[in-house]
CSV table of C-alpha atoms in Angstrom, one decimal:
chain,number,residue,atom,x,y,z
N,1,MET,CA,0.2,-0.2,0.1
N,2,ILE,CA,2.9,2.5,0.7
N,3,ASP,CA,5.1,1.6,-2.2
N,4,CYS,CA,1.7,2.2,-4.0
N,5,LEU,CA,1.5,5.6,-2.3
N,6,CYS,CA,5.3,6.2,-3.0
N,7,LEU,CA,5.1,6.2,-6.2
N,8,ALA,CA,2.0,8.3,-7.3
N,9,ILE,CA,3.3,11.2,-5.7
N,10,ILE,CA,6.4,10.1,-7.7
N,11,GLY,CA,4.0,9.8,-11.2
N,12,LEU,CA,2.2,13.3,-10.1
N,13,ALA,CA,5.5,14.8,-9.1
N,14,TRP,CA,7.2,13.9,-12.5
N,15,GLY,CA,3.9,14.9,-14.2
N,16,LEU,CA,3.8,18.1,-12.8
N,17,ALA,CA,7.4,18.2,-13.5
N,18,VAL,CA,6.8,18.0,-18.0
N,19,GLY,CA,3.8,19.1,-18.0
N,20,GLY,CA,5.5,22.5,-16.6
N,21,GLY,CA,7.8,21.5,-19.2
N,22,LEU,CA,5.6,21.5,-22.5
N,23,VAL,CA,3.9,24.1,-21.1
N,24,ALA,CA,6.8,26.4,-20.9
N,25,PHE,CA,8.1,25.4,-24.2
N,26,ILE,CA,5.2,26.3,-26.2
N,27,THR,CA,5.1,29.8,-24.6
N,28,VAL,CA,8.8,30.5,-25.2
N,29,LEU,CA,8.1,29.2,-29.5
N,30,GLY,CA,4.8,31.8,-29.4
N,31,ILE,CA,2.8,29.3,-31.8
N,32,VAL,CA,0.4,30.3,-29.6
N,33,PRO,CA,-0.2,34.0,-30.2
N,34,ARG,CA,0.7,33.5,-33.8
N,35,LEU,CA,-2.1,31.2,-34.4
N,36,ALA,CA,-4.6,33.3,-32.5
N,37,ASP,CA,-3.1,37.0,-34.2
N,38,LEU,CA,-3.0,35.0,-37.9
N,39,THR,CA,-7.0,34.5,-37.0
N,40,LYS,CA,-8.4,37.8,-34.8
N,41,THR,CA,-8.6,35.2,-31.6
N,42,ALA,CA,-6.5,36.9,-30.0
N,43,ASN,CA,-9.9,37.5,-26.9
N,44,ARG,CA,-10.4,33.0,-27.1
N,45,LEU,CA,-7.0,33.1,-25.9
N,46,ILE,CA,-7.7,30.3,-23.0
N,47,ASN,CA,-9.6,28.2,-25.4
N,48,TYR,CA,-6.4,27.4,-27.6
N,49,GLU,CA,-4.7,27.6,-22.9
N,50,ALA,CA,-7.6,24.4,-23.0
N,51,ALA,CA,-6.9,23.1,-26.4
N,52,VAL,CA,-3.1,22.7,-25.9
N,53,ILE,CA,-3.7,21.2,-22.1
N,54,THR,CA,-6.6,18.7,-22.9
N,55,GLY,CA,-4.5,17.7,-26.9
N,56,ALA,CA,-1.2,16.7,-24.3
N,57,ILE,CA,-3.4,14.5,-21.9
N,58,ALA,CA,-5.1,12.8,-24.7
N,59,GLY,CA,-1.4,12.3,-25.9
N,60,ALA,CA,-0.1,10.8,-22.4
N,61,LEU,CA,-2.9,8.8,-22.9
N,62,VAL,CA,-2.9,7.5,-26.5
N,63,SER,CA,0.7,6.6,-25.4
N,64,LEU,CA,0.3,4.9,-22.2
N,65,LEU,CA,-2.8,3.1,-22.8
N,66,GLU,CA,-1.6,2.5,-26.1
N,67,PRO,CA,-6.1,2.3,-27.3
N,68,ARG,CA,-7.6,1.3,-30.8
N,69,PHE,CA,-9.9,3.1,-31.7
N,70,GLY,CA,-10.6,1.3,-35.4
N,71,LEU,CA,-11.1,3.8,-37.5
N,72,ALA,CA,-11.0,5.1,-41.0
N,73,ASN,CA,-7.7,5.3,-43.6
N,74,PHE,CA,-8.4,8.5,-43.7
N,75,PHE,CA,-8.2,9.4,-40.0
N,76,VAL,CA,-5.0,8.8,-40.0
N,77,VAL,CA,-4.1,12.1,-43.0
N,78,PHE,CA,-5.8,14.5,-41.6
N,79,ILE,CA,-4.4,13.5,-37.4
N,80,GLY,CA,-0.9,12.6,-39.8
N,81,LEU,CA,-1.8,17.3,-41.7
N,82,GLY,CA,-1.9,18.4,-37.8
N,83,CYS,CA,0.6,16.7,-36.9
N,84,GLY,CA,3.0,18.5,-39.7
N,85,ILE,CA,2.0,22.1,-39.6
N,86,PHE,CA,2.3,21.9,-35.6
N,87,ILE,CA,5.9,20.8,-36.1
N,88,GLY,CA,6.3,23.1,-39.8
N,89,LEU,CA,4.7,26.5,-36.8
N,90,LEU,CA,7.7,24.6,-33.7
N,91,ALA,CA,10.4,24.6,-36.4
N,92,ALA,CA,9.6,27.9,-37.6
N,93,ALA,CA,9.2,29.0,-34.8
N,94,LEU,CA,12.8,28.2,-33.3
N,95,THR,CA,14.5,31.2,-33.3
N,96,GLU,CA,18.1,30.0,-35.1
N,97,VAL,CA,15.7,30.2,-38.5
N,98,LEU,CA,14.9,33.5,-38.2
N,99,ASN,CA,18.5,34.2,-36.9
N,100,VAL,CA,20.4,33.6,-39.5
N,101,PHE,CA,17.7,35.4,-42.8
N,102,PRO,CA,18.9,39.1,-41.6
N,103,ILE,CA,22.8,37.5,-41.3
N,104,LEU,CA,22.6,35.9,-44.9
N,105,ALA,CA,20.5,39.1,-46.2
N,106,LYS,CA,23.3,41.5,-45.2
N,107,ARG,CA,26.2,39.8,-45.0
N,108,VAL,CA,26.0,38.0,-48.5
N,109,GLY,CA,24.2,40.4,-50.3
N,110,LEU,CA,20.2,39.7,-50.9
N,111,GLU,CA,18.8,42.1,-49.1
N,112,GLY,CA,14.7,41.5,-51.4
N,113,LYS,CA,15.2,37.8,-51.3
N,114,THR,CA,15.0,36.6,-48.4
N,115,HIS,CA,11.5,35.3,-49.3
N,116,THR,CA,12.9,32.9,-51.6
N,117,LEU,CA,15.1,31.5,-49.6
N,118,LEU,CA,13.0,31.4,-47.3
N,119,TRP,CA,11.4,28.3,-50.3
N,120,ALA,CA,14.5,26.5,-50.2
N,121,ILE,CA,14.1,26.0,-46.1
N,122,VAL,CA,10.2,24.9,-46.5
N,123,LEU,CA,11.0,23.2,-49.3
N,124,GLY,CA,14.0,21.5,-47.9
N,125,LYS,CA,11.8,20.6,-45.6
N,126,VAL,CA,9.3,18.7,-46.7
N,127,ILE,CA,11.1,17.0,-49.5
N,128,GLY,CA,13.9,15.8,-46.2
N,129,SER,CA,11.1,14.3,-44.7
N,130,LEU,CA,9.2,12.7,-47.6
N,131,TYR,CA,12.5,11.3,-47.9
N,132,HIS,CA,13.8,10.1,-44.3
N,133,TRP,CA,9.5,8.4,-44.6
N,134,ILE,CA,9.2,6.7,-47.8
N,135,PHE,CA,13.4,5.5,-49.0
N,136,PHE,CA,16.0,6.1,-45.4
N,137,VAL,CA,13.6,4.2,-43.3
N,138,ARG,CA,14.2,1.8,-45.9
N,139,LEU,CA,17.4,1.9,-45.7
N,140,GLY,CA,18.0,0.8,-41.3
N,141,SER,CA,16.0,-1.7,-41.8
N,142,LEU,CA,17.2,-4.0,-44.3
Q,1,MET,CA,11.7,88.0,-32.8
Q,2,GLU,CA,13.8,85.3,-31.5
Q,3,LYS,CA,15.3,82.4,-33.7
Q,4,LYS,CA,14.5,79.2,-33.3
Q,5,VAL,CA,15.3,75.9,-35.3
Q,6,TYR,CA,13.6,72.4,-34.4
Q,7,ILE,CA,15.1,69.7,-35.6
Q,8,ARG,CA,13.6,65.8,-35.4
Q,9,LEU,CA,17.0,63.7,-36.8
Q,10,ARG,CA,16.5,61.1,-39.5
Q,11,SER,CA,17.3,57.8,-37.5
Q,12,ARG,CA,19.3,56.8,-41.1
Q,13,HIS,CA,20.0,57.8,-44.1
Q,14,TRP,CA,21.0,56.0,-47.4
Q,15,SER,CA,23.8,58.2,-49.2
Q,16,ALA,CA,26.2,57.6,-51.8
Q,17,LEU,CA,30.6,57.9,-51.8
Q,18,TYR,CA,31.2,61.6,-52.4
Q,19,ASP,CA,27.8,62.8,-51.9
Q,20,THR,CA,27.6,66.2,-50.0
Q,21,LEU,CA,24.9,65.6,-47.4
Q,22,HIS,CA,22.8,68.9,-47.0
Q,23,LEU,CA,20.4,68.7,-43.4
Q,24,ARG,CA,16.9,68.4,-45.9
Q,25,ASP,CA,18.9,65.1,-46.3
Q,26,ILE,CA,19.2,63.1,-42.9
Q,27,ALA,CA,16.7,66.1,-41.1
Q,28,GLN,CA,12.9,67.8,-41.2
Q,29,VAL,CA,13.0,71.4,-40.5
Q,30,ILE,CA,10.9,73.6,-38.5
Q,31,THR,CA,12.2,77.0,-38.0
Q,32,GLU,CA,11.1,80.2,-36.5
Q,33,GLY,CA,12.5,83.8,-37.4
Q,34,ILE,CA,14.4,82.0,-39.6
Q,35,ALA,CA,13.5,80.9,-43.8
Q,36,GLU,CA,13.0,77.1,-44.1
Q,37,ALA,CA,14.2,76.8,-47.7
Q,38,GLU,CA,17.4,78.3,-46.3
Q,39,ILE,CA,18.3,75.8,-42.9
Q,40,THR,CA,17.9,73.3,-45.1
Q,41,ARG,CA,19.9,73.3,-47.6
Q,42,LEU,CA,22.5,74.0,-45.8
Q,43,PRO,CA,25.2,71.5,-46.4
Q,44,VAL,CA,26.3,69.7,-43.4
Q,45,CYS,CA,29.3,67.3,-44.7
Q,46,LYS,CA,30.5,65.8,-47.4
Q,47,LEU,CA,31.3,62.2,-47.3
Q,48,THR,CA,34.8,60.7,-47.4
Q,49,LYS,CA,36.7,58.0,-48.8
Q,50,LYS,CA,38.2,58.1,-44.6
Q,51,ASP,CA,33.8,57.6,-44.1
Q,52,ARG,CA,34.7,53.9,-45.8
Q,53,THR,CA,30.7,52.2,-45.4
Q,54,ILE,CA,29.6,54.5,-42.2
Q,55,ARG,CA,29.2,58.0,-41.3
Q,56,VAL,CA,27.6,59.6,-37.9
Q,57,ILE,CA,26.5,62.7,-37.9
Q,58,ASP,CA,25.8,63.5,-34.2
Q,59,ALA,CA,23.1,66.3,-33.5
Q,60,MET,CA,25.9,68.8,-31.5
Q,61,GLU,CA,27.0,68.7,-35.0
Q,62,ILE,CA,24.3,70.8,-36.7
Q,63,VAL,CA,24.0,72.2,-33.0
Q,64,ARG,CA,27.1,73.1,-33.8
Q,65,LEU,CA,26.9,74.9,-37.4
Q,66,LEU,CA,23.9,76.1,-36.6
Q,67,GLN,CA,25.5,78.9,-34.2
Q,68,LYS,CA,28.4,78.9,-35.8
Q,69,ILE,CA,26.2,80.5,-38.9
Q,70,TYR,CA,23.3,81.9,-36.7
Q,71,CYS,CA,24.5,83.5,-33.4
Q,72,ASP,CA,21.8,83.5,-31.8
Q,73,VAL,CA,19.4,81.3,-32.9
Q,74,ASP,CA,18.4,78.8,-29.7
Q,75,VAL,CA,17.5,74.9,-32.0
Q,76,GLN,CA,15.8,72.4,-30.3
Q,77,VAL,CA,16.5,68.6,-30.8
Q,78,ILE,CA,13.3,66.6,-30.8
Q,79,GLY,CA,14.3,63.5,-31.0
Q,80,PRO,CA,17.1,60.9,-32.2
Q,81,ILE,CA,20.7,62.3,-31.4
Q,82,GLN,CA,22.3,61.6,-34.6
Q,83,THR,CA,22.4,59.6,-38.1
Q,84,ILE,CA,23.5,57.2,-39.7
Q,85,VAL,CA,24.4,57.6,-43.5
Q,86,TYR,CA,25.1,54.2,-44.2
Q,87,ILE,CA,27.6,55.4,-47.6
Q,88,GLN,CA,26.5,52.7,-50.4
Q,89,SER,CA,29.4,51.8,-53.1
Q,90,LYS,CA,29.1,51.0,-56.6
Q,91,ARG,CA,29.0,47.7,-55.0
Q,92,LYS,CA,26.9,45.1,-58.5
Q,93,ARG,CA,23.8,42.9,-56.4
Q,94,ALA,CA,24.7,39.7,-56.0
Q,95,HIS,CA,25.9,37.0,-58.1
Q,96,PRO,CA,23.0,34.8,-59.3
Q,97,PHE,CA,25.7,32.0,-58.6
Q,98,LEU,CA,26.3,32.6,-55.4
Q,99,PHE,CA,21.8,33.7,-55.1
Q,100,ALA,CA,21.7,29.6,-55.8
Q,101,ALA,CA,24.3,28.0,-53.6
Q,102,VAL,CA,23.5,29.9,-50.9
Q,103,TRP,CA,19.9,28.5,-51.8
Q,104,LEU,CA,20.5,25.1,-52.4
Q,105,LEU,CA,22.9,25.6,-48.8
Q,106,LEU,CA,20.0,26.2,-47.3
Q,107,PHE,CA,18.1,23.9,-49.2
Q,108,ILE,CA,20.6,20.8,-48.3
Q,109,GLY,CA,20.5,22.4,-44.8
Q,110,ALA,CA,17.0,21.7,-43.8
Q,111,GLY,CA,16.5,19.1,-45.2
Q,112,LEU,CA,19.1,16.5,-43.6
Q,113,ALA,CA,18.0,19.2,-40.3
Q,114,VAL,CA,14.8,17.3,-40.3
Q,115,MET,CA,15.4,13.8,-41.0
Q,116,ASN,CA,18.0,14.2,-37.3
Q,117,PHE,CA,15.4,15.9,-36.2
Q,118,HIS,CA,13.1,12.8,-36.1
Q,119,GLU,CA,15.7,9.7,-36.1
Q,120,ASP,CA,16.5,12.2,-32.7
Q,121,VAL,CA,12.8,12.0,-31.7
Q,122,SER,CA,12.1,8.3,-32.8
Q,123,MET,CA,9.6,10.4,-35.2
Q,124,GLN,CA,8.6,6.7,-36.9
Q,125,GLY,CA,7.9,4.8,-34.4
Q,126,VAL,CA,6.1,7.6,-32.7
Q,127,HIS,CA,4.0,7.4,-36.3
Q,128,ILE,CA,2.6,3.9,-35.9
Q,129,LYS,CA,1.8,3.9,-32.4
Q,130,ILE,CA,-0.8,6.5,-33.8
Q,131,HIS,CA,-1.3,4.4,-36.8
Q,132,GLU,CA,-2.1,1.5,-34.5
Q,133,ALA,CA,-4.3,3.7,-32.3
Q,134,ILE,CA,-6.1,4.9,-35.1
Q,135,THR,CA,-6.8,2.2,-37.6
Q,136,GLY,CA,-5.9,-0.3,-35.6
Q,137,ARG,CA,-3.3,-2.1,-37.3
Q,138,LYS,CA,0.5,-2.1,-36.9
Q,139,VAL,CA,2.4,-1.2,-40.1
Q,140,GLU,CA,6.0,-0.8,-40.6
Q,141,ARG,CA,5.2,2.6,-42.7
Q,142,PRO,CA,2.7,4.0,-42.3
Q,143,LEU,CA,2.6,5.9,-45.5
Q,144,TRP,CA,-0.4,7.1,-45.4
Q,145,LEU,CA,0.5,9.6,-42.2
Q,146,GLN,CA,3.8,10.3,-42.7
Q,147,ILE,CA,3.0,12.3,-46.1
Q,148,PRO,CA,0.4,14.4,-45.5
Q,149,TYR,CA,3.0,15.2,-42.0
Q,150,SER,CA,4.8,16.3,-44.6
Q,151,VAL,CA,2.7,18.4,-46.3
Q,152,GLY,CA,2.2,20.2,-43.4
Q,153,LEU,CA,4.7,20.2,-42.2
Q,154,GLY,CA,4.9,22.5,-44.7
Q,155,LEU,CA,2.3,24.5,-44.6
Q,156,GLY,CA,3.3,24.8,-40.9
Q,157,MET,CA,6.2,27.6,-41.6
Q,158,LEU,CA,4.6,28.9,-44.6
Q,159,LEU,CA,1.4,29.9,-41.5
Q,160,PHE,CA,4.3,31.2,-39.5
Q,161,PHE,CA,5.8,33.7,-41.6
Q,162,ASN,CA,2.2,34.9,-42.4
Q,163,HIS,CA,2.5,33.7,-46.2
Q,164,VAL,CA,-0.6,32.3,-46.3
Q,165,PHE,CA,-2.5,34.8,-45.1
Q,166,LYS,CA,-0.1,38.0,-46.0
Q,167,LYS,CA,-2.6,40.7,-47.8
Q,168,ARG,CA,-5.5,38.9,-47.6
Q,169,ILE,CA,-7.3,38.6,-43.4
Q,170,ASN,CA,-4.1,41.1,-41.8
Q,171,GLU,CA,-1.5,43.1,-43.2
Q,172,GLU,CA,1.1,42.5,-39.5
Q,173,PRO,CA,4.9,41.9,-41.0
Q,174,SER,CA,5.9,39.3,-40.6
Q,175,PRO,CA,7.9,37.2,-38.0
Q,176,MET,CA,11.2,37.3,-40.1
Q,177,GLU,CA,10.2,40.6,-41.1
Q,178,VAL,CA,10.1,42.0,-36.9
Q,179,GLU,CA,13.8,40.0,-37.0
Q,180,MET,CA,15.5,42.3,-40.0
Q,181,PHE,CA,14.1,45.7,-37.8
Q,182,ASN,CA,15.5,44.0,-34.9
Q,183,TYR,CA,18.9,43.4,-36.5
Q,184,GLN,CA,19.0,46.3,-38.2
Q,185,GLU,CA,18.2,47.8,-35.0
Q,186,ASN,CA,20.3,47.1,-33.4
Q,187,MET,CA,23.2,47.3,-35.2
Q,188,ASP,CA,22.1,51.0,-35.4
Q,189,ARG,CA,22.6,50.7,-31.9
Q,190,TYR,CA,26.1,49.5,-32.3
Q,191,ILE,CA,27.2,51.5,-34.9
Q,192,SER,CA,26.0,55.2,-33.1
Q,193,VAL,CA,28.2,54.0,-30.3
Q,194,ASN,CA,30.3,52.9,-31.7
Q,195,GLU,CA,31.4,55.1,-34.9
Q,196,ASN,CA,30.3,58.3,-33.2
Q,197,GLU,CA,33.5,60.5,-34.2
Q,198,ALA,CA,32.4,63.1,-31.3
Q,199,TRP,CA,31.9,60.6,-28.7
Q,200,LYS,CA,36.1,59.0,-30.1
Q,201,ASN,CA,36.9,62.5,-29.7
Q,202,ASN,CA,35.8,63.4,-26.3
Q,203,ASP,CA,37.7,59.9,-24.9
């Protein structure tokens, strides 16, 4: 009984730390305010918070309990797209990507061409990702 | 009547080598008791080879100049206390080959970075798990999930940089434009302290 209680306390503490870290991570990157800005729904920010929290809990449950919903392939496409958009926002929000541009533009004299360079990064990510899933993963298993 | 001059310096000005800068180039001026046109036409400085690429004009230089010409003038400086003059040489735009090289570098680098990221967080395993949770079938390569994921990755980045909604829903600047602005501001701040002759002479 006492060891179960101990485990529960450790689990709770663990979850608190990880949950705090996750929220801090998403806050630092500023993805939520960015999306709210883009869609002019800053007044609904509290709902977005709730969405992040319920999403995190749902993710935790799926990864721990391993449920099987048995839905059609169709849903997988939507979830994949959603995952991708979120990771894309994450990748774009990492300041390293942003800091490269002003320096490149100044040093190499490419001011006004930053949009084209942005496309290089976007296409690089998409094609790199496709290559990874379609070919690279199979190379590893050979 | 008392002579009064209000001066608001521009924070930056772009100019060519050997240009003579007049007050109207680098400042907005309002006058009392003196003709405005007369003041704005005053030459402030001539850009020389010695200035290299940057010349900082301090507000004190302007005040000194005006007081030398009109001895009983009251000069009020409003806003920025120096103008940074960027001297543009006749250097041509970046070579197309150079541009292509940078483009390819970014393209390959971005692709490599995303592959490293996927390996780092075991994305393949997560995708197999998600696929199994939703459809109930375990597959080795859940491409139905992964190809939309890859497309979404690009969409998310474009969304972040405000490419999708630009000029349609809002006119707010993209984070990249903000970042470029911040970079320029920081450079200006550094230059205004380190390249300012007015401070160098006093040290």
